[in-house]
Coordinates of C-alpha atoms and ligand atoms in Angstrom, one line a residue:
M1 CA 37.4 83.1 1.1
E2 CA 38.2 80.0 -0.9
K3 CA 35.4 77.5 -1.6
R4 CA 35.2 75.0 1.0
K5 CA 36.2 71.4 -0.3
L6 CA 32.5 69.8 -0.1
E7 CA 30.2 72.5 -0.1
G8 CA 26.8 71.9 -0.5
Q9 CA 27.4 68.6 -0.8
I10 CA 25.0 66.0 1.2
A11 CA 26.6 63.2 3.3
I12 CA 25.2 60.3 4.7
V13 CA 27.7 58.8 7.5
T14 CA 26.4 55.6 9.3
G15 CA 27.1 54.8 12.6
A16 CA 27.7 58.3 13.5
S17 CA 26.5 58.6 16.9
S18 CA 30.0 57.8 18.2
G19 CA 33.7 57.2 17.3
I20 CA 35.1 57.6 13.7
G21 CA 31.7 57.9 12.4
A22 CA 31.0 60.9 14.9
G23 CA 34.7 62.2 13.7
C24 CA 34.0 61.9 10.0
S25 CA 30.7 63.8 10.6
K26 CA 32.4 66.9 12.0
E27 CA 35.4 67.1 9.3
L28 CA 32.8 66.7 6.7
A29 CA 30.8 69.4 8.2
K30 CA 33.8 71.6 8.5
A31 CA 34.3 71.2 5.0
G32 CA 31.1 72.3 3.9
A33 CA 28.9 69.0 3.7
T34 CA 25.3 68.9 5.0
V35 CA 25.4 65.6 7.2
V36 CA 23.0 63.0 7.8
V37 CA 24.5 61.4 11.4
N38 CA 22.9 57.9 11.3
Y39 CA 22.6 55.9 14.5
P40 CA 20.7 52.4 14.9
V41 CA 18.7 52.6 17.9
P42 CA 16.7 54.7 20.3
G43 CA 19.2 54.2 22.9
A44 CA 21.8 56.0 20.5
K45 CA 20.0 59.4 19.8
A46 CA 21.1 61.3 22.5
M47 CA 24.7 60.7 21.1
A48 CA 23.8 61.2 17.6
E49 CA 22.3 64.8 18.7
A50 CA 25.4 65.7 20.7
V51 CA 27.2 65.1 17.0
V52 CA 24.8 67.5 15.2
K53 CA 24.7 69.9 18.3
D54 CA 28.6 70.2 18.1
I55 CA 28.3 70.6 14.3
N56 CA 25.6 73.3 14.5
S57 CA 27.9 75.2 17.2
T58 CA 30.3 75.7 14.5
G59 CA 28.0 76.8 11.8
G60 CA 27.5 73.6 10.2
V61 CA 24.3 71.7 9.2
A62 CA 23.4 68.1 10.3
I63 CA 20.5 66.2 11.1
T64 CA 20.1 62.9 12.7
Y65 CA 18.6 59.8 11.3
K66 CA 17.6 56.4 13.0
C67 CA 18.1 53.4 10.6
D68 CA 19.8 50.0 11.5
V69 CA 21.8 49.6 8.3
S70 CA 21.3 45.6 8.2
R71 CA 17.7 46.1 7.3
E72 CA 17.0 46.6 3.8
D73 CA 13.5 48.2 4.4
E74 CA 15.3 50.9 6.9
V75 CA 18.1 51.5 4.5
K76 CA 15.9 52.2 1.6
Q77 CA 13.6 54.4 3.8
M78 CA 16.8 56.3 4.9
F79 CA 18.0 57.4 1.4
A80 CA 14.3 58.1 0.2
D81 CA 13.9 60.3 3.1
V82 CA 16.9 61.9 2.8
V83 CA 16.5 62.5 -0.7
E84 CA 13.1 63.8 -0.3
Q85 CA 14.5 66.6 2.5
F86 CA 17.6 67.3 0.5
G87 CA 17.0 66.7 -3.2
T88 CA 20.1 64.0 -3.3
V89 CA 22.9 62.4 -1.8
D90 CA 26.2 63.1 -2.8
I91 CA 28.6 61.2 -0.2
L92 CA 28.2 57.9 1.6
I93 CA 30.5 57.3 4.5
N94 CA 29.9 53.3 4.8
N95 CA 31.1 53.3 8.5
A96 CA 28.6 51.4 11.0
G97 CA 30.4 48.5 12.4
L98 CA 30.9 46.2 15.2
Q99 CA 32.7 43.4 17.1
K100 CA 31.5 40.0 18.3
D101 CA 34.9 38.4 19.4
A102 CA 34.9 34.7 20.2
K103 CA 37.4 32.0 19.8
F104 CA 36.7 30.1 16.6
T105 CA 35.3 27.0 17.6
E106 CA 33.4 28.8 20.2
M107 CA 32.0 31.4 17.8
T108 CA 28.2 30.9 17.5
L109 CA 26.4 31.3 14.2
D110 CA 24.6 34.4 15.7
Q111 CA 27.5 36.0 16.4
W112 CA 29.1 35.4 12.9
N113 CA 25.8 36.5 11.2
F114 CA 25.6 39.4 13.5
V115 CA 29.0 40.9 12.4
I116 CA 28.8 40.1 8.7
G117 CA 25.1 41.3 8.7
V118 CA 26.3 45.0 10.1
N119 CA 29.8 45.2 8.7
L120 CA 29.2 43.8 5.3
T121 CA 25.6 43.4 4.5
G122 CA 25.3 46.9 5.6
Q123 CA 27.9 48.3 3.6
F124 CA 26.2 46.5 0.5
L125 CA 22.5 47.6 1.4
C126 CA 23.9 51.6 1.5
A127 CA 26.1 51.7 -1.2
R128 CA 23.4 50.0 -3.4
E129 CA 20.8 52.6 -2.5
A130 CA 23.6 55.4 -2.6
I131 CA 24.6 54.0 -6.2
K132 CA 21.2 54.2 -7.6
E133 CA 20.9 58.0 -6.6
F134 CA 24.2 58.7 -7.9
L135 CA 23.1 57.2 -11.5
R136 CA 19.8 59.0 -11.2
R137 CA 21.2 62.3 -10.6
G138 CA 24.5 62.1 -12.6
V139 CA 27.3 64.8 -12.0
N140 CA 25.6 67.9 -11.0
G141 CA 28.2 70.4 -10.9
K142 CA 28.9 70.2 -6.9
S143 CA 31.6 67.5 -7.6
K144 CA 33.8 66.2 -10.8
S145 CA 32.1 62.9 -9.7
A146 CA 28.3 61.8 -9.9
G147 CA 28.8 60.6 -6.2
K148 CA 31.5 59.2 -3.9
I149 CA 31.4 56.3 -1.2
I150 CA 34.0 55.7 1.5
C151 CA 33.9 52.2 3.1
M152 CA 35.5 52.1 6.7
S153 CA 37.5 49.0 6.3
S154 CA 40.1 48.0 8.8
V155 CA 43.8 47.2 8.8
H156 CA 42.1 43.6 9.2
E157 CA 41.3 43.7 5.8
V158 CA 44.6 42.4 5.4
I159 CA 46.1 41.3 8.6
P160 CA 44.5 37.9 10.1
W161 CA 43.0 38.4 13.8
A162 CA 42.7 35.2 15.7
G163 CA 39.7 35.7 18.0
H164 CA 38.0 37.9 15.3
A165 CA 37.3 35.6 12.5
N166 CA 33.8 36.8 11.9
Y167 CA 35.4 40.7 11.9
A168 CA 38.3 40.0 9.7
A169 CA 35.9 38.2 7.3
S170 CA 33.8 41.2 7.1
K171 CA 36.4 43.7 6.2
G172 CA 38.1 41.3 3.8
G173 CA 34.7 41.3 2.1
V174 CA 34.3 44.9 2.3
M175 CA 37.5 45.2 0.5
L176 CA 36.7 42.9 -2.3
M177 CA 33.1 44.5 -2.9
M178 CA 34.7 48.0 -2.6
K179 CA 36.9 47.3 -5.6
T180 CA 34.5 45.3 -7.6
I181 CA 31.5 47.9 -7.5
A182 CA 34.5 50.5 -8.0
Q183 CA 35.3 48.7 -11.2
E184 CA 32.0 48.6 -12.1
F185 CA 30.9 52.1 -11.6
A186 CA 34.0 54.1 -12.5
P187 CA 32.7 54.9 -16.0
K188 CA 29.5 56.5 -14.5
R189 CA 31.9 59.0 -12.4
I190 CA 31.1 57.2 -9.5
R191 CA 34.4 56.9 -7.1
I192 CA 34.5 54.2 -4.3
N193 CA 37.5 53.7 -2.0
S194 CA 37.8 52.3 1.5
I195 CA 39.7 53.8 4.7
A196 CA 41.7 51.2 6.6
P197 CA 41.9 52.6 10.1
G198 CA 44.7 51.0 12.4
A199 CA 43.9 51.4 16.0
I200 CA 42.1 54.7 16.5
A201 CA 40.9 55.5 20.2
T202 CA 37.1 55.1 20.0
P203 CA 34.7 52.6 22.2
I204 CA 34.9 49.7 19.9
N205 CA 38.6 49.2 21.2
H206 CA 38.6 50.9 24.8
D207 CA 39.9 47.9 26.3
A208 CA 42.9 48.1 23.9
W209 CA 44.3 51.4 25.2
D210 CA 42.5 52.0 28.8
T211 CA 45.7 51.1 31.1
A212 CA 49.0 52.2 30.9
E213 CA 49.7 48.2 30.2
H214 CA 47.1 48.0 27.5
L215 CA 48.8 50.6 25.8
Q216 CA 52.3 49.7 25.9
Q217 CA 51.4 46.2 24.6
L218 CA 49.5 48.1 21.9
L219 CA 51.8 50.6 20.8
K220 CA 54.0 47.8 20.1
L221 CA 52.2 47.0 16.9
I222 CA 52.6 50.9 15.6
P223 CA 55.5 51.9 14.4
Q224 CA 54.5 55.4 14.7
K225 CA 54.3 55.0 18.7
R226 CA 50.8 56.6 19.1
V227 CA 47.1 55.5 18.9
G228 CA 45.1 57.2 16.1
Q229 CA 42.2 59.8 16.7
V230 CA 39.2 60.1 15.1
E231 CA 40.1 63.2 13.4
D232 CA 42.9 61.4 11.7
I233 CA 40.1 59.5 10.2
G234 CA 37.9 62.3 9.3
R235 CA 40.5 64.3 7.5
A236 CA 41.1 61.1 5.1
A237 CA 37.6 61.0 4.6
V238 CA 37.1 64.5 3.7
W239 CA 40.1 64.3 0.9
L240 CA 38.7 60.9 -0.5
A241 CA 35.4 62.7 -1.1
S242 CA 36.9 65.7 -2.4
D243 CA 37.6 66.5 -5.9
D244 CA 41.4 66.9 -4.8
A245 CA 40.9 62.9 -4.9
D246 CA 39.2 63.1 -8.1
Y247 CA 41.7 60.5 -9.8
V248 CA 41.6 58.1 -6.6
N249 CA 39.1 54.9 -7.5
G250 CA 38.8 51.5 -6.0
T251 CA 41.8 51.9 -3.5
T252 CA 42.2 51.3 0.0
L253 CA 43.8 54.3 2.0
F254 CA 45.5 52.9 5.2
V255 CA 45.5 55.3 8.0
D256 CA 47.3 53.3 10.6
G257 CA 50.7 54.9 11.8
G258 CA 52.4 52.0 10.0
M259 CA 50.6 49.0 11.6
T260 CA 50.7 47.2 8.4
L261 CA 54.5 47.8 8.2
Y262 CA 55.2 44.0 9.9
P263 CA 56.3 46.1 13.3
G264 CA 57.4 42.6 14.5
F265 CA 60.7 43.2 12.3
E266 CA 61.4 46.4 13.5
D267 CA 64.5 45.6 15.3
N268 CA 65.8 43.2 12.8
G269 CA 63.0 40.6 13.3
Ligands
NAD1 P1 32.2 52.7 17.6 O1 31.7 51.6 18.3 O2 32.8 54.0 18.3 O3 31.0 53.5 16.2 C1 30.4 52.1 15.5 C2 29.3 52.8 15.5 O4 28.3 51.5 14.6 C3 28.0 53.1 16.7 O5 28.1 54.4 16.6 C4 27.1 52.1 16.6 O6 26.0 52.8 17.4 C5 27.2 52.0 15.2 N1 26.3 50.7 14.8 C6 26.5 49.5 15.1 N2 25.8 48.9 14.3 C7 24.7 49.6 13.6 C8 23.6 49.2 12.6 N3 23.3 48.0 12.7 N4 23.1 50.5 11.9 C9 23.9 51.5 12.4 N5 24.8 52.0 12.9 C10 25.4 50.9 13.8 O7 33.4 52.0 16.8 P2 34.6 52.9 15.6 O8 35.8 52.7 16.3 O9 34.0 54.2 15.8 O10 34.1 52.1 14.7 C11 33.6 52.7 13.1 C12 34.1 52.0 12.2 O11 35.6 51.9 12.0 C13 33.9 50.4 12.0 O12 33.2 50.1 10.8 C14 34.8 49.7 12.8 O13 35.1 48.5 12.1 C15 36.0 50.6 11.9 N6 37.2 50.6 12.5 C16 37.8 50.9 13.6 C17 39.0 50.9 14.2 C18 39.4 51.2 15.6 O14 40.6 51.2 15.7 N7 38.5 52.3 16.3 C19 39.9 50.2 13.4 C20 39.5 50.0 12.2 C21 38.5 49.8 11.9

């Protein structure tokens, strides 16, 4: 049997108790990775356990781990505990993210800071700990890289989004953080890329596809005329994390059914 693409590699997936994080966890496990299914608060534990159960039922290996990615002490502890339990970390899926939407003139500083704190600072904190571990270990034979990071960005790293200034700013920030650290650590054989999902059916955007009318509105923005599924993102994450993508570094892979293709121009503008 052909060796699975991520056989024996240790992956931390942040915000993995639901949506895209859960989907990525399952696809990584199918590809042979041992997956740390991160969740932020005690209330999300049962959902994280359900993801682990699902992975275990198909012969995969996974554990749950509670950590708020916006808290430096908790992030450091998560990486230390995972390295102690599994020996290292090979892959980080920097996925945890949220929205606190408001009209710009009504946006509170708390709403701004909360979204930046999780979506951007959280990715910084996790990437920093991951890179320290990759540098400590170096290339170990499990992969051509010393480590791989995939930042979950969004089409809103390029598409402005009225009413979501905090979210769009966080994803624009992720884009340049990702490119900057990819440049800095490429000589150390560390690969860092982003995935920019379009509209993927998850709890974060439930309102956008929950009724036939909302769905029709949403599909106007998607040339491929279907809403994405978490597996679309999970499979892209497996490819980016695998040696098949060994020469891919510092790029954003848009997985969006064409959402960034200016769909307003579809019938001659
Ligand atoms: P989701 O709400 O299902 O998942 C977000 C996860 O992040 C949840 O499991 C939540 O518990 C976790 N989380 C929130 N704060 C956290 C914290 N402080 N520490 C750790 N975990 C935390 O939504 P999703 O759609 O799966 O979103 C996942 C990522 O994908 C986000 O970064 C989001 O911005 C991005 N994204 C989603 C879409 C989409 O259409 N669904 C599109 C573009 C980008």
